[in-house]
Amino acid sequence: MKFVNAVKAYFNDRNWNREDMMNPDEIPLHAHKSLKKVYLTLFCALLSSTFGSYLHLIWEAGGLITDLSSVASLLCLYSISPWRVKRRVVLLMLAAFFFGASVGIYTKYFFEIDQSFVVSFLAGAAIGFGTFWFGAMLSRIRIILFIGCLLYSYAFMYLWFVIASDMIFVDHTVRWMRKVLSVLALFMGYFVIYSQEIVYNALSDDVNFVNCTFTVFFNLPAIVVHAVRLELIAQTEHYMQS
């Protein structure tokens, strides 16, 4: 409910309504090009992060070195001029890779989540972003790109977790699939709203797609932590009532 209220307040601040998200009009060409760049960069960043997470799973590659490398990549990303786009993209991919290799240490310590779940979660998010990128390659119609790709991303992510359940989830299939899909559904909903923000900004100014990718990518952990916090609150309330 809090998330819904936050979305309503966000829309009201920008004088948006449902028609801004669900109309059959084409997205202006300049804004559409910006969206495609953000979608492609996000897809590549999630693939890089998934690969790093997978290396941590099979070789235990994560540790202090990958933590420091991720921070160093981010510091270099901020220090380099926005006009040096290719170098900033490379640094973003490196930061995503080292993040994927490092994040399993913290999820294991704070949430007792195995690395195999982290790999599957990041792969599911990559599938979701890949769906939006492929949809943007085929259409500029707003309702198809936002709502259609959102529904297709849910379907493909669900299919991925059904396939991965036999390989990864073992004894906790139903419970973990439900939780992970709920978090990814929440994140993809946020991503659609942020896509509208990109279109909104692109109509009046150039969009820095590297900065947009960075914003979305590192909002993913925040949404995961928020979802875990809500889950813990719900469990605590249930325990107190019983």
Short mmCIF file of C-alpha atoms in Angstrom, two decimals:
data_model
loop_
_atom_site.label_atom_id
_atom_site.label_comp_id
_atom_site.label_asym_id
_atom_site.label_seq_id
_atom_site.Cartn_x
_atom_site.Cartn_y
_atom_site.Cartn_z
CA MET A 1 0.00 0.00 0.00
CA LYS A 2 2.86 2.39 0.79
CA PHE A 3 4.36 1.68 -2.63
CA VAL A 4 1.06 2.51 -4.35
CA ASN A 5 0.76 5.79 -2.42
CA ALA A 6 4.35 6.68 -3.32
CA VAL A 7 3.61 6.06 -7.01
CA LYS A 8 0.48 8.22 -6.85
CA ALA A 9 2.45 11.05 -5.23
CA TYR A 10 5.17 10.69 -7.86
CA PHE A 11 2.59 10.96 -10.65
CA ASN A 12 0.87 13.94 -9.03
CA ASP A 13 4.16 15.85 -8.74
CA ARG A 14 4.63 15.54 -12.50
CA ASN A 15 0.98 15.96 -13.47
CA TRP A 16 0.93 12.48 -14.99
CA ASN A 17 -2.02 10.13 -15.24
CA ARG A 18 -2.72 6.65 -16.58
CA GLU A 19 -2.95 7.95 -20.15
CA ASP A 20 0.71 8.97 -20.00
CA MET A 21 1.65 5.32 -19.49
CA MET A 22 -1.11 3.53 -21.41
CA ASN A 23 -1.79 5.46 -24.60
CA PRO A 24 -1.37 4.17 -28.17
CA ASP A 25 0.81 7.10 -29.24
CA GLU A 26 4.34 6.62 -30.48
CA ILE A 27 7.21 7.74 -28.28
CA PRO A 28 9.13 10.59 -29.98
CA LEU A 29 12.15 9.33 -31.90
CA HIS A 30 14.75 11.17 -29.79
CA ALA A 31 13.27 9.83 -26.54
CA HIS A 32 12.98 6.35 -28.04
CA LYS A 33 16.69 6.32 -28.92
CA SER A 34 17.52 7.27 -25.34
CA LEU A 35 15.32 4.46 -24.03
CA LYS A 36 16.98 1.88 -26.27
CA LYS A 37 20.43 2.95 -25.05
CA VAL A 38 19.36 2.69 -21.41
CA TYR A 39 17.68 -0.69 -21.94
CA LEU A 40 20.68 -2.16 -23.79
CA THR A 41 23.19 -0.85 -21.24
CA LEU A 42 21.09 -2.18 -18.36
CA PHE A 43 20.80 -5.57 -20.03
CA CYS A 44 24.58 -5.75 -20.50
CA ALA A 45 25.21 -4.55 -16.92
CA LEU A 46 22.94 -7.27 -15.50
CA LEU A 47 24.62 -9.89 -17.68
CA SER A 48 28.01 -8.72 -16.41
CA SER A 49 26.79 -8.81 -12.83
CA THR A 50 25.27 -12.27 -13.30
CA PHE A 51 28.55 -13.55 -14.71
CA GLY A 52 30.46 -12.14 -11.75
CA SER A 53 27.98 -13.71 -9.36
CA TYR A 54 28.29 -17.06 -11.14
CA LEU A 55 32.08 -16.96 -10.82
CA HIS A 56 31.63 -16.32 -7.11
CA LEU A 57 29.34 -19.35 -6.94
CA ILE A 58 31.68 -21.82 -8.66
CA TRP A 59 35.08 -20.39 -7.65
CA GLU A 60 34.23 -18.24 -4.60
CA ALA A 61 35.76 -15.32 -6.49
CA GLY A 62 34.19 -12.63 -4.29
CA GLY A 63 36.03 -10.97 -1.42
CA LEU A 64 37.91 -7.87 -0.37
CA ILE A 65 39.54 -7.47 -3.79
CA THR A 66 36.23 -7.46 -5.67
CA ASP A 67 34.73 -5.06 -3.09
CA LEU A 68 37.58 -2.61 -3.55
CA SER A 69 37.53 -3.05 -7.32
CA SER A 70 33.81 -2.24 -7.42
CA VAL A 71 34.33 0.92 -5.36
CA ALA A 72 37.34 1.93 -7.48
CA SER A 73 35.36 1.45 -10.70
CA LEU A 74 32.55 3.63 -9.37
CA LEU A 75 34.96 6.36 -8.27
CA CYS A 76 36.59 6.36 -11.70
CA LEU A 77 33.14 6.44 -13.31
CA TYR A 78 32.27 9.60 -11.40
CA SER A 79 35.61 11.28 -12.05
CA ILE A 80 35.65 10.80 -15.83
CA SER A 81 34.05 13.44 -18.05
CA PRO A 82 30.50 12.64 -19.26
CA TRP A 83 31.73 13.08 -22.82
CA ARG A 84 33.98 10.02 -22.59
CA VAL A 85 31.04 7.69 -23.03
CA LYS A 86 32.83 4.49 -24.06
CA ARG A 87 35.19 4.58 -21.10
CA ARG A 88 32.32 5.23 -18.71
CA VAL A 89 30.37 2.29 -20.15
CA VAL A 90 33.38 -0.01 -19.65
CA LEU A 91 33.77 1.17 -16.05
CA LEU A 92 30.06 0.62 -15.44
CA MET A 93 30.34 -2.95 -16.72
CA LEU A 94 33.35 -3.57 -14.49
CA ALA A 95 31.51 -2.14 -11.48
CA ALA A 96 28.53 -4.39 -12.26
CA PHE A 97 30.79 -7.43 -12.59
CA PHE A 98 32.57 -6.81 -9.29
CA PHE A 99 29.24 -6.03 -7.63
CA GLY A 100 27.88 -9.40 -8.75
CA ALA A 101 30.98 -11.14 -7.47
CA SER A 102 30.76 -9.38 -4.09
CA VAL A 103 27.08 -9.11 -3.24
CA GLY A 104 26.72 -12.79 -2.32
CA ILE A 105 28.93 -12.26 0.72
CA TYR A 106 26.50 -9.71 2.16
CA THR A 107 23.31 -11.56 1.25
CA LYS A 108 24.71 -14.64 2.98
CA TYR A 109 25.70 -12.69 6.09
CA PHE A 110 22.66 -10.42 6.46
CA PHE A 111 19.83 -12.48 4.95
CA GLU A 112 21.21 -16.06 4.94
CA ILE A 113 20.58 -16.29 1.19
CA ASP A 114 22.75 -18.74 -0.73
CA GLN A 115 24.78 -17.56 -3.71
CA SER A 116 22.77 -19.78 -6.05
CA PHE A 117 19.69 -17.65 -5.33
CA VAL A 118 21.66 -14.47 -6.05
CA VAL A 119 22.76 -15.81 -9.44
CA SER A 120 19.20 -16.81 -10.31
CA PHE A 121 17.82 -13.45 -9.18
CA LEU A 122 20.32 -11.44 -11.24
CA ALA A 123 19.70 -13.67 -14.27
CA GLY A 124 15.95 -13.10 -13.89
CA ALA A 125 16.47 -9.34 -13.79
CA ALA A 126 18.67 -9.56 -16.90
CA ILE A 127 15.89 -11.44 -18.68
CA GLY A 128 13.44 -8.71 -17.70
CA PHE A 129 15.66 -5.93 -19.05
CA GLY A 130 16.41 -7.94 -22.17
CA THR A 131 12.67 -8.18 -22.81
CA PHE A 132 12.33 -4.39 -22.65
CA TRP A 133 15.32 -3.88 -24.93
CA PHE A 134 13.99 -6.33 -27.51
CA GLY A 135 10.55 -4.70 -27.31
CA ALA A 136 12.10 -1.27 -27.87
CA MET A 137 13.80 -2.60 -31.00
CA LEU A 138 10.41 -3.60 -32.42
CA SER A 139 8.03 -0.83 -31.39
CA ARG A 140 7.77 2.83 -30.40
CA ILE A 141 4.16 2.61 -29.23
CA ARG A 142 4.01 3.55 -25.59
CA ILE A 143 1.46 1.00 -24.34
CA ILE A 144 3.21 -1.86 -26.14
CA LEU A 145 6.63 -0.84 -24.88
CA PHE A 146 5.63 -0.20 -21.27
CA ILE A 147 2.68 -2.45 -20.47
CA GLY A 148 3.26 -5.14 -23.09
CA CYS A 149 6.94 -5.58 -22.27
CA LEU A 150 6.14 -5.53 -18.56
CA LEU A 151 3.76 -8.47 -18.95
CA TYR A 152 6.14 -10.35 -21.23
CA SER A 153 9.01 -9.79 -18.81
CA TYR A 154 6.89 -11.32 -16.02
CA ALA A 155 6.15 -14.34 -18.21
CA PHE A 156 9.78 -14.86 -19.23
CA MET A 157 11.06 -14.41 -15.67
CA TYR A 158 8.49 -16.91 -14.41
CA LEU A 159 9.58 -19.37 -17.11
CA TRP A 160 13.21 -18.87 -16.08
CA PHE A 161 12.50 -19.63 -12.44
CA VAL A 162 10.47 -22.70 -13.37
CA ILE A 163 13.47 -23.97 -15.34
CA ALA A 164 15.95 -22.89 -12.65
CA SER A 165 13.90 -24.48 -9.86
CA ASP A 166 15.10 -27.95 -10.83
CA MET A 167 18.72 -26.81 -10.80
CA ILE A 168 18.86 -24.24 -8.01
CA PHE A 169 15.98 -23.99 -5.57
CA VAL A 170 15.93 -27.62 -4.40
CA ASP A 171 13.77 -27.89 -1.25
CA HIS A 172 12.45 -24.31 -1.17
CA THR A 173 11.06 -24.03 -4.69
CA VAL A 174 7.56 -22.66 -4.14
CA ARG A 175 8.39 -20.32 -1.25
CA TRP A 176 11.50 -18.83 -2.82
CA MET A 177 10.02 -18.55 -6.30
CA ARG A 178 7.09 -16.58 -4.90
CA LYS A 179 9.32 -14.18 -2.97
CA VAL A 180 11.85 -13.66 -5.73
CA LEU A 181 9.19 -13.11 -8.38
CA SER A 182 7.40 -10.64 -6.11
CA VAL A 183 10.58 -8.58 -5.68
CA LEU A 184 11.33 -8.66 -9.41
CA ALA A 185 7.73 -7.72 -10.22
CA LEU A 186 8.06 -4.74 -7.87
CA PHE A 187 11.34 -3.74 -9.50
CA MET A 188 10.02 -4.02 -13.05
CA GLY A 189 7.04 -1.90 -12.08
CA TYR A 190 9.45 0.73 -10.81
CA PHE A 191 11.45 0.38 -14.04
CA VAL A 192 8.39 1.17 -16.19
CA ILE A 193 7.79 4.34 -14.19
CA TYR A 194 11.45 5.30 -14.55
CA SER A 195 11.19 4.68 -18.29
CA GLN A 196 8.44 7.28 -18.42
CA GLU A 197 10.77 9.61 -16.51
CA ILE A 198 13.45 9.09 -19.18
CA VAL A 199 10.95 9.91 -21.94
CA TYR A 200 9.80 12.97 -19.98
CA ASN A 201 13.38 14.25 -19.58
CA ALA A 202 14.41 13.41 -23.14
CA LEU A 203 11.71 15.68 -24.55
CA SER A 204 13.39 18.73 -23.03
CA ASP A 205 17.07 17.75 -22.76
CA ASP A 206 19.63 15.11 -23.65
CA VAL A 207 19.63 12.04 -21.43
CA ASN A 208 22.87 10.63 -20.08
CA PHE A 209 22.15 6.94 -20.55
CA VAL A 210 25.15 5.86 -18.43
CA ASN A 211 23.88 7.83 -15.44
CA CYS A 212 20.35 6.47 -15.99
CA THR A 213 21.68 2.92 -16.10
CA PHE A 214 23.70 3.51 -12.95
CA THR A 215 20.61 4.84 -11.15
CA VAL A 216 18.40 1.89 -12.08
CA PHE A 217 21.07 -0.75 -11.48
CA PHE A 218 21.92 0.40 -7.98
CA ASN A 219 18.29 0.94 -7.05
CA LEU A 220 17.84 -2.81 -7.41
CA PRO A 221 19.59 -3.62 -4.10
CA ALA A 222 17.58 -0.90 -2.36
CA ILE A 223 14.29 -2.40 -3.54
CA VAL A 224 15.45 -5.88 -2.51
CA VAL A 225 16.33 -4.64 0.98
CA HIS A 226 12.99 -2.84 1.21
CA ALA A 227 11.14 -6.01 0.20
CA VAL A 228 13.06 -8.04 2.78
CA ARG A 229 12.29 -5.44 5.44
CA LEU A 230 8.56 -5.64 4.64
CA GLU A 231 8.74 -9.43 4.79
CA LEU A 232 10.40 -9.31 8.21
CA ILE A 233 7.80 -6.83 9.48
CA ALA A 234 5.00 -9.09 8.23
CA GLN A 235 6.57 -12.13 9.88
CA THR A 236 7.01 -10.23 13.16
CA GLU A 237 3.39 -9.06 13.17
CA HIS A 238 2.19 -12.59 12.40
CA TYR A 239 4.31 -13.95 15.23
CA MET A 240 2.98 -11.37 17.70
CA GLN A 241 -0.63 -12.06 16.72
CA SER A 242 -0.18 -15.80 17.12
#
